[in-house]
N, CA and C atoms as an extended XYZ file, in Angstrom:
498
Properties=species:S:1:pos:R:3:atomname:S:1:resname:S:1:resid:I:1 pbc="F F F"
N        -2.172       15.222      -14.912 N   SER     1
C        -3.105       14.386      -14.171 CA  SER     1
C        -2.443       13.051      -13.872 C   SER     1
N        -2.615       12.574      -12.665 N   SER     2
C        -1.998       11.313      -12.263 CA  SER     2
C        -3.069       10.297      -11.946 C   SER     2
N        -2.876        9.071      -12.432 N   GLY     3
C        -3.757        7.975      -12.062 CA  GLY     3
C        -3.295        7.461      -10.721 C   GLY     3
N        -4.131        6.698      -10.074 N   ILE     4
C        -3.732        6.176       -8.771 CA  ILE     4
C        -3.961        4.678       -8.715 C   ILE     4
N        -2.965        3.975       -8.229 N   ASN     5
C        -3.038        2.537       -8.048 CA  ASN     5
C        -2.494        2.292       -6.659 C   ASN     5
N        -3.342        1.932       -5.732 N   ALA     6
C        -2.889        1.753       -4.357 CA  ALA     6
C        -2.828        0.277       -4.021 C   ALA     6
N        -1.784       -0.124       -3.357 N   GLU     7
C        -1.592       -1.522       -3.017 CA  GLU     7
C        -1.351       -1.636       -1.516 C   GLU     7
N        -1.993       -2.598       -0.874 N   TRP     8
C        -1.858       -2.757        0.568 CA  TRP     8
C        -1.342       -4.124        0.938 C   TRP     8
N        -0.069       -4.223        1.278 N   PRO     9
C         0.346       -5.477        1.896 CA  PRO     9
C         0.096       -5.360        3.396 C   PRO     9
N        -0.578       -6.313        3.984 N   LEU    10
C        -0.789       -6.267        5.430 CA  LEU    10
C         0.520       -6.475        6.153 C   LEU    10
N         0.713       -5.827        7.250 N   ARG    11
C         1.991       -5.803        7.915 CA  ARG    11
C         2.387       -7.053        8.681 C   ARG    11
N         1.492       -7.911        9.165 N   PRO    12
C         2.035       -8.990        9.995 CA  PRO    12
C         2.999       -9.856        9.199 C   PRO    12
N         4.220       -9.342        8.956 N   GLY    13
C         5.215      -10.060        8.175 CA  GLY    13
C         5.676      -11.303        8.920 C   GLY    13
N         5.878      -12.380        8.196 N   GLY    14
C         6.345      -13.604        8.815 CA  GLY    14
C         5.257      -14.357        9.566 C   GLY    14
N         4.041      -13.899        9.471 N   GLU    15
C         2.948      -14.608       10.137 CA  GLU    15
C         2.387      -15.636        9.163 C   GLU    15
N         1.861      -16.712        9.701 N   SER    16
C         1.249      -17.698        8.812 CA  SER    16
C         0.094      -18.349        9.547 C   SER    16
N        -0.583      -19.217        8.836 N   GLY    17
C        -1.669      -19.980        9.445 CA  GLY    17
C        -2.884      -19.147        9.770 C   GLY    17
N        -3.431      -19.356       10.968 N   ASP    18
C        -4.695      -18.768       11.381 CA  ASP    18
C        -4.620      -17.240       11.434 C   ASP    18
N        -3.517      -16.700       11.918 N   ARG    19
C        -3.369      -15.247       12.031 CA  ARG    19
C        -3.405      -14.585       10.652 C   ARG    19
N        -2.811      -15.227        9.675 N   LEU    20
C        -2.809      -14.701        8.307 CA  LEU    20
C        -4.207      -14.766        7.696 C   LEU    20
N        -4.938      -15.823        7.983 N   THR    21
C        -6.311      -15.957        7.486 CA  THR    21
C        -7.190      -14.850        8.045 C   THR    21
N        -7.000      -14.528        9.328 N   ARG    22
C        -7.771      -13.445        9.947 CA  ARG    22
C        -7.378      -12.093        9.342 C   ARG    22
N        -6.093      -11.926        9.058 N   ALA    23
C        -5.625      -10.688        8.425 CA  ALA    23
C        -6.250      -10.532        7.041 C   ALA    23
N        -6.395      -11.641        6.322 N   ALA    24
C        -7.018      -11.612        4.990 CA  ALA    24
C        -8.486      -11.191        5.083 C   ALA    24
N        -9.162      -11.605        6.155 N   LYS    25
C       -10.564      -11.204        6.353 CA  LYS    25
C       -10.674       -9.699        6.533 C   LYS    25
N        -9.727       -9.125        7.291 N   VAL    26
C        -9.704       -7.676        7.497 CA  VAL    26
C        -9.537       -6.966        6.162 C   VAL    26
N        -8.614       -7.459        5.360 N   LEU    27
C        -8.341       -6.853        4.059 CA  LEU    27
C        -9.545       -6.966        3.133 C   LEU    27
N       -10.233       -8.098        3.206 N   GLU    28
C       -11.434       -8.298        2.383 CA  GLU    28
C       -12.556       -7.351        2.804 C   GLU    28
N       -12.703       -7.140        4.112 N   GLN    29
C       -13.708       -6.194        4.613 CA  GLN    29
C       -13.412       -4.785        4.113 C   GLN    29
N       -12.141       -4.431        4.114 N   LEU    30
C       -11.733       -3.081        3.741 CA  LEU    30
C       -11.861       -2.827        2.243 C   LEU    30
N       -11.388       -3.772        1.442 N   SER    31
C       -11.314       -3.536       -0.003 CA  SER    31
C       -12.507       -4.089       -0.784 C   SER    31
N       -13.197       -5.074       -0.222 N   GLY    32
C       -14.303       -5.682       -0.941 CA  GLY    32
C       -13.819       -6.664       -2.004 C   GLY    32
N       -12.546       -7.037       -1.984 N   GLN    33
C       -12.016       -8.019       -2.927 CA  GLN    33
C       -11.245       -9.084       -2.165 C   GLN    33
N       -11.048      -10.200       -2.836 N   GLU    34
C       -10.309      -11.285       -2.204 CA  GLU    34
C        -8.813      -10.990       -2.278 C   GLU    34
N        -8.111      -11.002       -1.135 N   PRO    35
C        -6.681      -10.678       -1.163 CA  PRO    35
C        -5.824      -11.808       -1.729 C   PRO    35
N        -4.633      -11.459       -2.213 N   CYS    36
C        -3.652      -12.420       -2.691 CA  CYS    36
C        -2.690      -12.708       -1.544 C   CYS    36
N        -2.046      -13.855       -1.619 N   PHE    37
C        -1.086      -14.244       -0.584 CA  PHE    37
C         0.310      -14.321       -1.177 C   PHE    37
N         1.308      -13.918       -0.392 N   SER    38
C         2.701      -14.033       -0.803 CA  SER    38
C         3.348      -15.150       -0.005 C   SER    38
N         4.242      -15.902       -0.685 N   LYS    39
C         4.908      -17.026       -0.036 CA  LYS    39
C         6.370      -16.693        0.221 C   LYS    39
N         6.933      -17.340        1.224 N   ALA    40
C         8.351      -17.156        1.544 CA  ALA    40
C         9.190      -17.798        0.439 C   ALA    40
N        10.236      -17.099        0.011 N   ARG    41
C        11.093      -17.638       -1.042 CA  ARG    41
C        12.069      -18.672       -0.514 C   ARG    41
N        12.468      -18.521        0.743 N   PHE    42
C        13.338      -19.520        1.350 CA  PHE    42
C        13.120      -19.566        2.849 C   PHE    42
N        13.627      -20.597        3.473 N   THR    43
C        13.464      -20.805        4.908 CA  THR    43
C        14.376      -19.865        5.691 C   THR    43
N        13.792      -19.191        6.678 N   VAL    44
C        14.584      -18.364        7.598 CA  VAL    44
C        14.255      -18.869        9.004 C   VAL    44
N        15.185      -19.631        9.568 N   ARG    45
C        14.904      -20.279       10.853 CA  ARG    45
C        14.731      -19.281       11.983 C   ARG    45
N        15.484      -18.181       11.959 N   SER    46
C        15.374      -17.197       13.046 CA  SER    46
C        14.001      -16.525       13.057 C   SER    46
N        13.340      -16.432       11.887 N   PHE    47
C        11.983      -15.887       11.827 CA  PHE    47
C        10.930      -16.970       11.997 C   PHE    47
N        11.338      -18.207       11.906 N   GLY    48
C        10.400      -19.319       12.033 CA  GLY    48
C         9.516      -19.499       10.814 C   GLY    48
N        10.050      -19.189        9.618 N   ILE    49
C         9.268      -19.393        8.391 CA  ILE    49
C         9.972      -20.397        7.490 C   ILE    49
N         9.166      -21.149        6.759 N   ARG    50
C         9.688      -22.140        5.837 CA  ARG    50
C         9.422      -21.731        4.399 C   ARG    50
N        10.180      -22.303        3.483 N   ARG    51
C        10.033      -22.006        2.065 CA  ARG    51
C         8.611      -22.352        1.606 C   ARG    51
N         8.048      -21.514        0.758 N   ASN    52
C         6.701      -21.675        0.182 CA  ASN    52
C         5.570      -21.556        1.207 C   ASN    52
N         5.866      -21.125        2.410 N   GLU    53
C         4.827      -20.907        3.413 CA  GLU    53
C         4.225      -19.519        3.178 C   GLU    53
N         2.907      -19.418        3.243 N   LYS    54
C         2.254      -18.117        3.065 CA  LYS    54
C         2.625      -17.214        4.235 C   LYS    54
N         3.151      -16.014        3.928 N   ILE    55
C         3.600      -15.144        5.014 CA  ILE    55
C         2.946      -13.767        5.017 C   ILE    55
N         2.276      -13.389        3.922 N   SER    56
C         1.605      -12.084        3.925 CA  SER    56
C         0.453      -12.096        2.938 C   SER    56
N        -0.436      -11.122        3.093 N   CYS    57
C        -1.508      -10.974        2.125 CA  CYS    57
C        -1.585       -9.510        1.716 C   CYS    57
N        -2.042       -9.292        0.501 N   TRP    58
C        -2.095       -7.941       -0.038 CA  TRP    58
C        -3.212       -7.841       -1.056 C   TRP    58
N        -3.511       -6.617       -1.424 N   CYS    59
C        -4.634       -6.376       -2.318 CA  CYS    59
C        -4.353       -5.101       -3.114 C   CYS    59
N        -4.538       -5.139       -4.411 N   THR    60
C        -4.365       -3.946       -5.228 CA  THR    60
C        -5.741       -3.369       -5.533 C   THR    60
N        -5.905       -2.096       -5.218 N   VAL    61
C        -7.186       -1.420       -5.428 CA  VAL    61
C        -6.931       -0.215       -6.317 C   VAL    61
N        -7.802        0.031       -7.291 N   ARG    62
C        -7.623        1.162       -8.199 CA  ARG    62
C        -8.879        2.026       -8.237 C   ARG    62
N        -8.715        3.216       -8.799 N   GLY    63
C        -9.855        4.088       -9.071 CA  GLY    63
C       -10.461        4.730       -7.835 C   GLY    63
N       -11.779        4.935       -7.891 N   ALA    64
C       -12.502        5.645       -6.835 CA  ALA    64
C       -12.419        4.901       -5.501 C   ALA    64
N       -12.474        3.569       -5.557 N   LYS    65
C       -12.393        2.757       -4.333 CA  LYS    65
C       -11.041        2.978       -3.644 C   LYS    65
N        -9.978        3.058       -4.453 N   ALA    66
C        -8.632        3.290       -3.909 CA  ALA    66
C        -8.547        4.648       -3.240 C   ALA    66
N        -9.113        5.655       -3.883 N   GLU    67
C        -9.081        7.005       -3.311 CA  GLU    67
C        -9.843        7.066       -1.996 C   GLU    67
N       -10.971        6.345       -1.937 N   GLU    68
C       -11.781        6.345       -0.713 CA  GLU    68
C       -11.026        5.676        0.437 C   GLU    68
N       -10.355        4.554        0.169 N   ILE    69
C        -9.598        3.853        1.204 CA  ILE    69
C        -8.368        4.667        1.604 C   ILE    69
N        -7.717        5.295        0.619 N   LEU    70
C        -6.551        6.135        0.893 CA  LEU    70
C        -6.934        7.316        1.773 C   LEU    70
N        -8.089        7.892        1.502 N   GLU    71
C        -8.602        9.012        2.309 CA  GLU    71
C        -8.762        8.577        3.769 C   GLU    71
N        -9.319        7.381        3.976 N   ARG    72
C        -9.497        6.861        5.338 CA  ARG    72
C        -8.156        6.617        6.021 C   ARG    72
N        -7.186        6.114        5.259 N   GLY    73
C        -5.859        5.869        5.812 CA  GLY    73
C        -5.146        7.155        6.185 C   GLY    73
N        -5.286        8.170        5.324 N   LEU    74
C        -4.643        9.459        5.598 CA  LEU    74
C        -5.301       10.191        6.765 C   LEU    74
N        -6.605        9.946        6.948 N   LYS    75
C        -7.314       10.565        8.074 CA  LYS    75
C        -6.726       10.059        9.394 C   LYS    75
N        -6.343        8.773        9.432 N   VAL    76
C        -5.709        8.201       10.620 CA  VAL    76
C        -4.379        8.908       10.891 C   VAL    76
N        -3.633        9.216        9.812 N   LYS    77
C        -2.340        9.892        9.943 CA  LYS    77
C        -2.505       11.409       10.053 C   LYS    77
N        -3.744       11.877       10.095 N   GLU    78
C        -4.081       13.305       10.168 CA  GLU    78
C        -3.493       14.085        8.993 C   GLU    78
N        -3.483       13.440        7.832 N   TYR    79
C        -3.012       14.038        6.568 CA  TYR    79
C        -1.582       14.570        6.664 C   TYR    79
N        -0.787       13.952        7.523 N   GLU    80
C         0.615       14.339        7.689 CA  GLU    80
C         1.505       13.185        7.299 C   GLU    80
N         2.412       13.406        6.357 N   LEU    81
C         3.368       12.382        5.962 CA  LEU    81
C         4.782       12.938        6.028 C   LEU    81
N         5.716       12.069        6.367 N   TRP    82
C         7.127       12.416        6.383 CA  TRP    82
C         7.624       12.473        4.938 C   TRP    82
N         8.514       13.413        4.642 N   LYS    83
C         9.033       13.548        3.280 CA  LYS    83
C         9.725       12.287        2.794 C   LYS    83
N        10.273       11.512        3.715 N   GLY    84
C        10.946       10.262        3.374 CA  GLY    84
C        10.006        9.160        2.921 C   GLY    84
N         8.700        9.372        3.051 N   CYS    85
C         7.720        8.389        2.593 CA  CYS    85
C         7.639        8.342        1.066 C   CYS    85
N         8.172        9.353        0.397 N   PHE    86
C         8.062        9.464       -1.059 CA  PHE    86
C         9.326        8.940       -1.734 C   PHE    86
N         9.150        8.078       -2.738 N   SER    87
C        10.301        7.544       -3.469 CA  SER    87
C        10.636        8.446       -4.653 C   SER    87
N        11.797        8.211       -5.270 N   ASP    88
C        12.222        9.004       -6.430 CA  ASP    88
C        11.311        8.795       -7.631 C   ASP    88
N        10.640        7.643       -7.691 N   GLU    89
C         9.753        7.337       -8.830 CA  GLU    89
C         8.348        7.894       -8.647 C   GLU    89
N         8.131        8.674       -7.600 N   GLY    90
C         6.821        9.296       -7.410 CA  GLY    90
C         5.808        8.412       -6.715 C   GLY    90
N         6.261        7.391       -6.006 N   ASN    91
C         5.366        6.549       -5.227 CA  ASN    91
C         5.519        6.933       -3.759 C   ASN    91
N         4.526        6.609       -2.957 N   PHE    92
C         4.675        6.862       -1.530 CA  PHE    92
C         3.926        5.822       -0.717 C   PHE    92
N         4.361        5.665        0.511 N   GLY    93
C         3.747        4.677        1.379 CA  GLY    93
C         3.785        5.116        2.819 C   GLY    93
N         2.884        4.533        3.609 N   PHE    94
C         2.843        4.804        5.051 CA  PHE    94
C         2.136        3.641        5.714 C   PHE    94
N         2.282        3.550        7.015 N   GLY    95
C         1.660        2.453        7.742 CA  GLY    95
C         0.777        2.955        8.861 C   GLY    95
N        -0.195        2.125        9.222 N   ILE    96
C        -1.024        2.428       10.390 CA  ILE    96
C        -0.917        1.239       11.347 C   ILE    96
N        -1.097        1.496       12.632 N   ASP    97
C        -0.899        0.450       13.632 CA  ASP    97
C        -2.143       -0.384       13.909 C   ASP    97
N        -3.326        0.207       13.737 N   GLU    98
C        -4.559       -0.520       14.052 CA  GLU    98
C        -5.578       -0.331       12.943 C   GLU    98
N        -6.067       -1.431       12.376 N   HIS    99
C        -7.030       -1.341       11.280 CA  HIS    99
C        -8.381       -0.787       11.730 C   HIS    99
N        -8.676       -0.856       13.028 N   ILE   100
C        -9.973       -0.361       13.505 CA  ILE   100
C       -10.069        1.160       13.380 C   ILE   100
N        -8.907        1.838       13.250 N   ASP   101
C        -8.916        3.286       13.041 CA  ASP   101
C        -9.534        3.666       11.698 C   ASP   101
N        -9.611        2.710       10.777 N   LEU   102
C       -10.175        2.968        9.443 CA  LEU   102
C       -11.698        2.934        9.441 C   LEU   102
N       -12.295        2.648       10.572 N   GLY   103
C       -13.757        2.616       10.647 CA  GLY   103
C       -14.315        1.212       10.585 C   GLY   103
N       -13.452        0.195       10.602 N   ILE   104
C       -13.915       -1.185       10.638 CA  ILE   104
C       -14.189       -1.531       12.097 C   ILE   104
N       -15.328       -2.178       12.325 N   LYS   105
C       -15.708       -2.507       13.699 CA  LYS   105
C       -14.787       -3.587       14.261 C   LYS   105
N       -14.436       -3.450       15.537 N   TYR   106
C       -13.555       -4.424       16.183 CA  TYR   106
C       -14.275       -5.750       16.376 C   TYR   106
N       -13.616       -6.817       15.970 N   ASP   107
C       -14.152       -8.165       16.145 CA  ASP   107
C       -13.149       -8.945       16.998 C   ASP   107
N       -13.534       -9.387       18.206 N   PRO   108
C       -12.583      -10.098       19.062 CA  PRO   108
C       -12.052      -11.395       18.450 C   PRO   108
N       -12.805      -11.982       17.514 N   ASN   109
C       -12.339      -13.209       16.858 CA  ASN   109
C       -11.194      -12.924       15.885 C   ASN   109
N       -11.143      -11.704       15.358 N   ILE   110
C       -10.118      -11.345       14.379 CA  ILE   110
C        -8.912      -10.706       15.058 C   ILE   110
N        -9.132       -9.773       15.974 N   GLY   111
C        -8.031       -9.088       16.641 CA  GLY   111
C        -7.726       -7.763       15.959 C   GLY   111
N        -6.535       -7.223       16.218 N   ILE   112
C        -6.133       -5.942       15.651 CA  ILE   112
C        -4.887       -6.140       14.797 C   ILE   112
N        -4.897       -5.567       13.603 N   TYR   113
C        -3.770       -5.672       12.682 CA  TYR   113
C        -3.322       -4.298       12.227 C   TYR   113
N        -2.029       -4.160       12.032 N   GLY   114
C        -1.502       -2.972       11.387 CA  GLY   114
C        -1.425       -3.246        9.900 C   GLY   114
N        -1.342       -2.209        9.102 N   MET   115
C        -1.186       -2.448        7.672 CA  MET   115
C        -0.425       -1.319        7.006 C   MET   115
N         0.174       -1.659        5.878 N   ASP   116
C         0.928       -0.693        5.092 CA  ASP   116
C         0.105       -0.285        3.887 C   ASP   116
N         0.138        0.991        3.574 N   PHE   117
C        -0.483        1.514        2.364 CA  PHE   117
C         0.665        1.891        1.435 C   PHE   117
N         0.564        1.504        0.171 N   PHE   118
C         1.581        1.927       -0.788 CA  PHE   118
C         0.870        2.419       -2.036 C   PHE   118
N         1.136        3.663       -2.415 N   VAL   119
C         0.431        4.296       -3.525 CA  VAL   119
C         1.394        4.460       -4.694 C   VAL   119
N         0.981        3.954       -5.855 N   VAL   120
C         1.779        4.068       -7.071 CA  VAL   120
C         1.083        5.060       -7.989 C   VAL   120
N         1.737        6.172       -8.259 N   LEU   121
C         1.164        7.187       -9.123 CA  LEU   121
C         1.699        7.011      -10.545 C   LEU   121
N         0.825        7.190      -11.520 N   GLY   122
C         1.241        7.067      -12.907 CA  GLY   122
C         0.408        7.953      -13.803 C   GLY   122
N         0.993        8.367      -14.909 N   ARG   123
C         0.269        9.193      -15.878 CA  ARG   123
C        -0.392        8.301      -16.923 C   ARG   123
N        -1.372        8.854      -17.654 N   PRO   124
C        -1.904        8.096      -18.787 CA  PRO   124
C        -0.753        7.798      -19.752 C   PRO   124
N        -0.685        6.555      -20.221 N   GLY   125
C         0.402        6.172      -21.107 CA  GLY   125
C         1.407        5.270      -20.427 C   GLY   125
N         1.260        5.030      -19.129 N   TYR   126
C         2.172        4.139      -18.424 CA  TYR   126
C         1.979        2.682      -18.838 C   TYR   126
N         0.886        2.421      -19.553 N   ARG   127
C         0.595        1.056      -19.972 CA  ARG   127
C         1.693        0.489      -20.867 C   ARG   127
N         2.387        1.368      -21.601 N   VAL   128
C         3.431        0.896      -22.523 CA  VAL   128
C         4.507        0.101      -21.788 C   VAL   128
N         4.661        0.340      -20.522 N   ARG   129
C         5.669       -0.352      -19.728 CA  ARG   129
C         5.244       -1.767      -19.347 C   ARG   129
N         3.930       -2.004      -19.246 N   TYR   130
C         3.430       -3.279      -18.729 CA  TYR   130
C         2.731       -4.159      -19.754 C   TYR   130
N         2.334       -3.602      -20.891 N   ARG   131
C         1.576       -4.401      -21.857 CA  ARG   131
C         2.421       -5.542      -22.412 C   ARG   131
N         1.743       -6.504      -23.029 N   ARG   132
C         2.430       -7.701      -23.523 CA  ARG   132
C         3.126       -7.433      -24.849 C   ARG   132
N         2.442       -6.777      -25.770 N   ARG   133
C         2.971       -6.532      -27.111 CA  ARG   133
C         3.560       -5.130      -27.206 C   ARG   133
N         4.653       -4.976      -27.906 N   ALA   134
C         5.311       -3.680      -28.124 CA  ALA   134
C         5.606       -2.967      -26.810 C   ALA   134
N         6.155       -3.727      -25.872 N   LYS   135
C         6.520       -3.179      -24.561 CA  LYS   135
C         7.710       -2.238      -24.733 C   LYS   135
N         7.693       -1.114      -24.048 N   THR   136
C         8.795       -0.164      -24.147 CA  THR   136
C         8.949        0.613      -22.852 C   THR   136
N         9.978        1.437      -22.787 N   ARG   137
C        10.235        2.206      -21.574 CA  ARG   137
C         9.416        3.486      -21.544 C   ARG   137
N         9.126        3.952      -20.343 N   VAL   138
C         8.455        5.239      -20.172 CA  VAL   138
C         9.549        6.299      -20.190 C   VAL   138
N         9.351        7.339      -20.991 N   GLY   139
C        10.350        8.387      -21.113 CA  GLY   139
C        10.584        9.132      -19.807 C   GLY   139
N        11.776        9.675      -19.656 N   THR   140
C        12.149       10.366      -18.415 CA  THR   140
C        11.212       11.521      -18.106 C   THR   140
N        10.845       12.287      -19.121 N   LYS   141
C         9.974       13.447      -18.900 CA  LYS   141
C         8.540       13.046      -18.554 C   LYS   141
N         8.180       11.792      -18.872 N   HIS   142
C         6.816       11.328      -18.623 CA  HIS   142
C         6.676       10.680      -17.243 C   HIS   142
N         7.788       10.355      -16.600 N   LYS   143
C         7.732        9.718      -15.281 CA  LYS   143
C         7.292       10.723      -14.219 C   LYS   143
N         6.667       10.200      -13.165 N   VAL   144
C         6.254       11.044      -12.040 CA  VAL   144
C         7.446       11.169      -11.096 C   VAL   144
N         7.822       12.393      -10.764 N   THR   145
C         8.970       12.611       -9.874 CA  THR   145
C         8.503       12.697       -8.419 C   THR   145
N         9.460       12.693       -7.500 N   ARG   146
C         9.157       12.825       -6.073 CA  ARG   146
C         8.428       14.133       -5.787 C   ARG   146
N         8.909       15.225       -6.392 N   GLU   147
C         8.307       16.546       -6.153 CA  GLU   147
C         6.867       16.595       -6.660 C   GLU   147
N         6.623       15.993       -7.835 N   GLU   148
C         5.256       15.970       -8.386 CA  GLU   148
C         4.322       15.167       -7.491 C   GLU   148
N         4.809       14.035       -6.962 N   ALA   149
C         3.993       13.204       -6.071 CA  ALA   149
C         3.661       13.963       -4.786 C   ALA   149
N         4.648       14.690       -4.260 N   GLN   150
C         4.409       15.469       -3.043 CA  GLN   150
C         3.407       16.585       -3.303 C   GLN   150
N         3.542       17.231       -4.471 N   LYS   151
C         2.611       18.302       -4.839 CA  LYS   151
C         1.193       17.748       -5.008 C   LYS   151
N         1.099       16.551       -5.621 N   TRP   152
C        -0.202       15.894       -5.827 CA  TRP   152
C        -0.843       15.589       -4.475 C   TRP   152
N        -0.056       15.071       -3.544 N   PHE   153
C        -0.557       14.748       -2.202 CA  PHE   153
C        -1.035       16.009       -1.486 C   PHE   153
N        -0.275       17.094       -1.609 N   GLN   154
C        -0.645       18.336       -0.929 CA  GLN   154
C        -1.900       18.959       -1.524 C   GLN   154
N        -2.048       18.915       -2.853 N   SER   155
C        -3.212       19.550       -3.476 CA  SER   155
C        -4.466       18.686       -3.370 C   SER   155
N        -4.324       17.369       -3.545 N   LYS   156
C        -5.487       16.472       -3.546 CA  LYS   156
C        -6.078       16.292       -2.153 C   LYS   156
N        -5.218       16.141       -1.149 N   PHE   157
C        -5.699       15.847        0.203 CA  PHE   157
C        -5.409       16.963        1.201 C   PHE   157
N        -4.943       18.124        0.729 N   ASP   158
C        -4.506       19.209        1.618 CA  ASP   158
C        -3.517       18.660        2.645 C   ASP   158
N        -2.606       17.821        2.175 N   GLY   159
C        -1.660       17.128        3.043 CA  GLY   159
C        -0.546       18.028        3.534 C   GLY   159
N         0.067       17.614        4.624 N   ILE   160
C         1.189       18.338        5.220 CA  ILE   160
C         2.406       17.430        5.164 C   ILE   160
N         3.520       17.947        4.667 N   LEU   161
C         4.773       17.189        4.628 CA  LEU   161
C         5.640       17.626        5.803 C   LEU   161
N         6.152       16.660        6.563 N   THR   162
C         6.984       17.006        7.704 CA  THR   162
C         8.427       16.542        7.470 C   THR   162
N         9.344       17.166        8.176 N   ASN   163
C        10.752       16.766        8.085 CA  ASN   163
C        11.107       15.712        9.110 C   ASN   163
N        10.241       15.510       10.089 N   LYS   164
C        10.494       14.540       11.147 CA  LYS   164
C         9.696       13.267       10.921 C   LYS   164
N        10.351       12.137       11.187 N   LYS   165
C         9.655       10.860       11.115 CA  LYS   165
C         8.910       10.665       12.427 C   LYS   165
N         7.651       10.210       12.337 N   HIS   166
C         6.843       10.044       13.569 CA  HIS   166
C         7.240        8.810       14.318 C   HIS   166
């Protein structure tokens, strides 16, 4: 059995100011929680971003709420994912181009945003890696592999794995 922890960084990378605030509203509508903001680590003049400037927002959702949002995201992709979407550690991610495809009503004041979905799969007992006291490594046999993640995706959502990137 695999637990699910889904994390969504919104895609407008390098955006700041008003556009980022509107993107955060979209994320709040979708997840029902207040999103976190990520700051630029250093100035990149070609991207037009400065150090410590807020450049993205994201939200970690777990449990039943995560599964419900993931289901909506996969419906947009028609339950088809490229095999390259899966990492060796058993995580997978995909992106959508328009948030309104998730069933959120279009608001002209907000606009349209794309977003990335990233799903982290873990077994019971993964807490040993993150807890504060007696922290230790997760054993090799206990880690979720790429094949297990793909099998989980196919059985849970009747998903289709493709060899071609869309």
